[in-house]
Structure formats: C-alpha cells, structure tokens
C-alpha positions as a Python dict, from the first residue, in 0.01 Angstrom:
ca = {
    (1, 'R'): (0, 0, 0),
    (2, 'E'): (134, -305, -183),
    (3, 'D'): (209, -490, 140),
    (4, 'C'): (-116, -382, 302),
    (5, 'E'): (-450, -543, 367),
    (6, 'A'): (-706, -326, 187),
    (7, 'L'): (-1064, -303, 304),
    (8, 'D'): (-1349, -85, 187),
    (9, 'W'): (-1714, -42, 278),
    (10, 'W'): (-1991, 204, 208),
    (11, 'Y'): (-2335, 314, 320),
    (12, 'Y'): (-2605, 546, 200),
    (13, 'A'): (-2631, 842, 433),
    (14, 'D'): (-2987, 930, 340),
    (15, 'E'): (-3322, 762, 284),
    (16, 'N'): (-3326, 838, -90),
    (17, 'S'): (-2984, 682, -158),
    (18, 'T'): (-2851, 1009, -296),
    (19, 'L'): (-2545, 1047, -71),
    (20, 'R'): (-2306, 755, -38),
    (21, 'V'): (-2008, 746, 197),
    (22, 'H'): (-1733, 506, 85),
    (23, 'T'): (-1443, 434, 321),
    (24, 'F'): (-1114, 273, 219),
    (25, 'T'): (-853, 157, 470),
    (26, 'W'): (-511, 0, 438),
    (27, 'R'): (-351, -194, 724),
    (28, 'Q'): (-4, -335, 760),
    (29, 'N'): (54, -591, 1035),
    (30, 'G'): (-287, -498, 1176),
    (31, 'R'): (-210, -127, 1204),
    (32, 'L'): (-389, 140, 1004),
    (33, 'V'): (-143, 305, 764),
    (34, 'D'): (-372, 494, 524),
    (35, 'F'): (-738, 577, 467),
    (36, 'T'): (-975, 771, 244),
    (37, 'I'): (-1339, 864, 306),
    (38, 'V'): (-1526, 965, -10),
    (39, 'F'): (-1867, 1133, -34),
    (40, 'L'): (-2047, 1045, -359),
    (41, 'V'): (-2372, 1146, -531),
    (42, 'P'): (-2543, 1008, -841),
    (43, 'G'): (-2425, 1164, -1164),
    (44, 'P'): (-2493, 1110, -1533),
    (45, 'G'): (-2392, 749, -1593),
    (46, 'R'): (-2190, 715, -1274),
    (47, 'E'): (-2138, 858, -929),
    (48, 'E'): (-1960, 1187, -877),
    (49, 'E'): (-1729, 1272, -590),
    (50, 'L'): (-1847, 1563, -378),
    (51, 'E'): (-1582, 1561, -111),
    (52, 'R'): (-1318, 1340, 43),
    (53, 'I'): (-1099, 1308, 347),
    (54, 'D'): (-759, 1152, 289),
    (55, 'C'): (-399, 1126, 400),
    (56, 'S'): (-116, 1259, 188),
    (57, 'H'): (201, 1461, 223),
    (58, 'G'): (215, 1403, 599),
    (59, 'H'): (-133, 1540, 674),
    (60, 'C'): (-494, 1434, 690),
    (61, 'H'): (-693, 1662, 456),
    (62, 'L'): (-1052, 1753, 382),
    (63, 'H'): (-1114, 1822, 13),
    (64, 'P'): (-1460, 1986, 7),
    (65, 'R'): (-1657, 2038, -309),
    (66, 'N'): (-1555, 2403, -332),
    (67, 'G'): (-1210, 2290, -447),
    (68, 'T'): (-1011, 2399, -144),
    (69, 'C'): (-797, 2167, 64),
    (70, 'T'): (-797, 2197, 442),
    (71, 'G'): (-530, 2030, 652),
    (72, 'L'): (-696, 1862, 949),
    (73, 'V'): (-407, 1714, 1144),
    (74, 'P'): (-40, 1636, 1078),
    (75, 'I'): (63, 1272, 1048),
    (76, 'D'): (414, 1214, 1177),
    (77, 'T'): (387, 857, 1309),
    (78, 'I'): (183, 546, 1240),
    (79, 'D'): (-17, 613, 1557),
    (80, 'D'): (-113, 951, 1412),
    (81, 'V'): (-289, 773, 1124),
    (82, 'Q'): (-528, 598, 1364),
    (83, 'R'): (-591, 922, 1555),
    (84, 'A'): (-656, 1105, 1226),
    (85, 'Y'): (-897, 830, 1117),
    (86, 'D'): (-1089, 845, 1446),
    (87, 'M'): (-1117, 1222, 1411),
    (88, 'S'): (-1214, 1190, 1043),
    (89, 'E'): (-1504, 958, 1123),
    (90, 'A'): (-1653, 1230, 1343),
    (91, 'I'): (-1586, 1494, 1076),
    (92, 'A'): (-1750, 1267, 816),
    (93, 'Q'): (-2072, 1257, 1018),
    (94, 'D'): (-2071, 1636, 1035),
    (95, 'R'): (-2000, 1661, 660),
    (96, 'V'): (-2294, 1427, 589),
    (97, 'R'): (-2523, 1657, 787),
    (98, 'I'): (-2394, 1966, 604),
    (99, 'L'): (-2421, 1800, 261),
    (100, 'Q'): (-2773, 1677, 334),
    (101, 'E'): (-2871, 2033, 418),
    (102, 'G'): (-2730, 2145, 82),
    (103, 'G'): (-2449, 2345, 236),
    (104, 'S'): (-2076, 2359, 191),
    (105, 'P'): (-1802, 2485, 417),
}
C-alpha cells in the first residue's frame, strides 16, 4: 500500500444517519490493488464497526457482525481485485438492506 494512491469516501445509507458505509481503495498505476468496505453505526463516543468486506490472504471476505468470516471470491491476479470490488459493491447494497431491516446473515 505504500506505493499506492489511497482514496476513501462514505455515505449514510439511511435517512436518520445511523448506518454509514465507508469505502477505502488503493490503486497502483491506476489499477485497483486493494479495498475495504466498512459498515458503521453510532456508538458511545465513536462509531462502531458492524461488518466489513475486505481483501486478505488471497480472498475477498465478508466479516458480518456475527463474527464469522465468509470467503466471497479468490483473488489470484490484479484483475481479480477489480472483479471482487465490483461484486462487493453489489453485496454491500444487499448488506445495507439487511442491516436496515435489523437482520444478520
């Protein structure tokens, strides 16, 4: 990540500003090499992480609030990172819906 261009952005996923989605990306020579999508809620004194989607150990993972870790897709090449990110954006929208309904996987 040291030689990468880091970018992050966030949005509130609900009208009451109680669910925030924060995305971090790292690019090298214009190509996506890593990302994390974090789902946050207000907590005492600071926000608390509910869930996240990230890349590590050669896989894209979903870490839901129940403490499990689900491998979503293997990452073997740099092109796989972009494909995993595209898939993760769709999964993030579904996770927002589930979290707004008070559910978990």
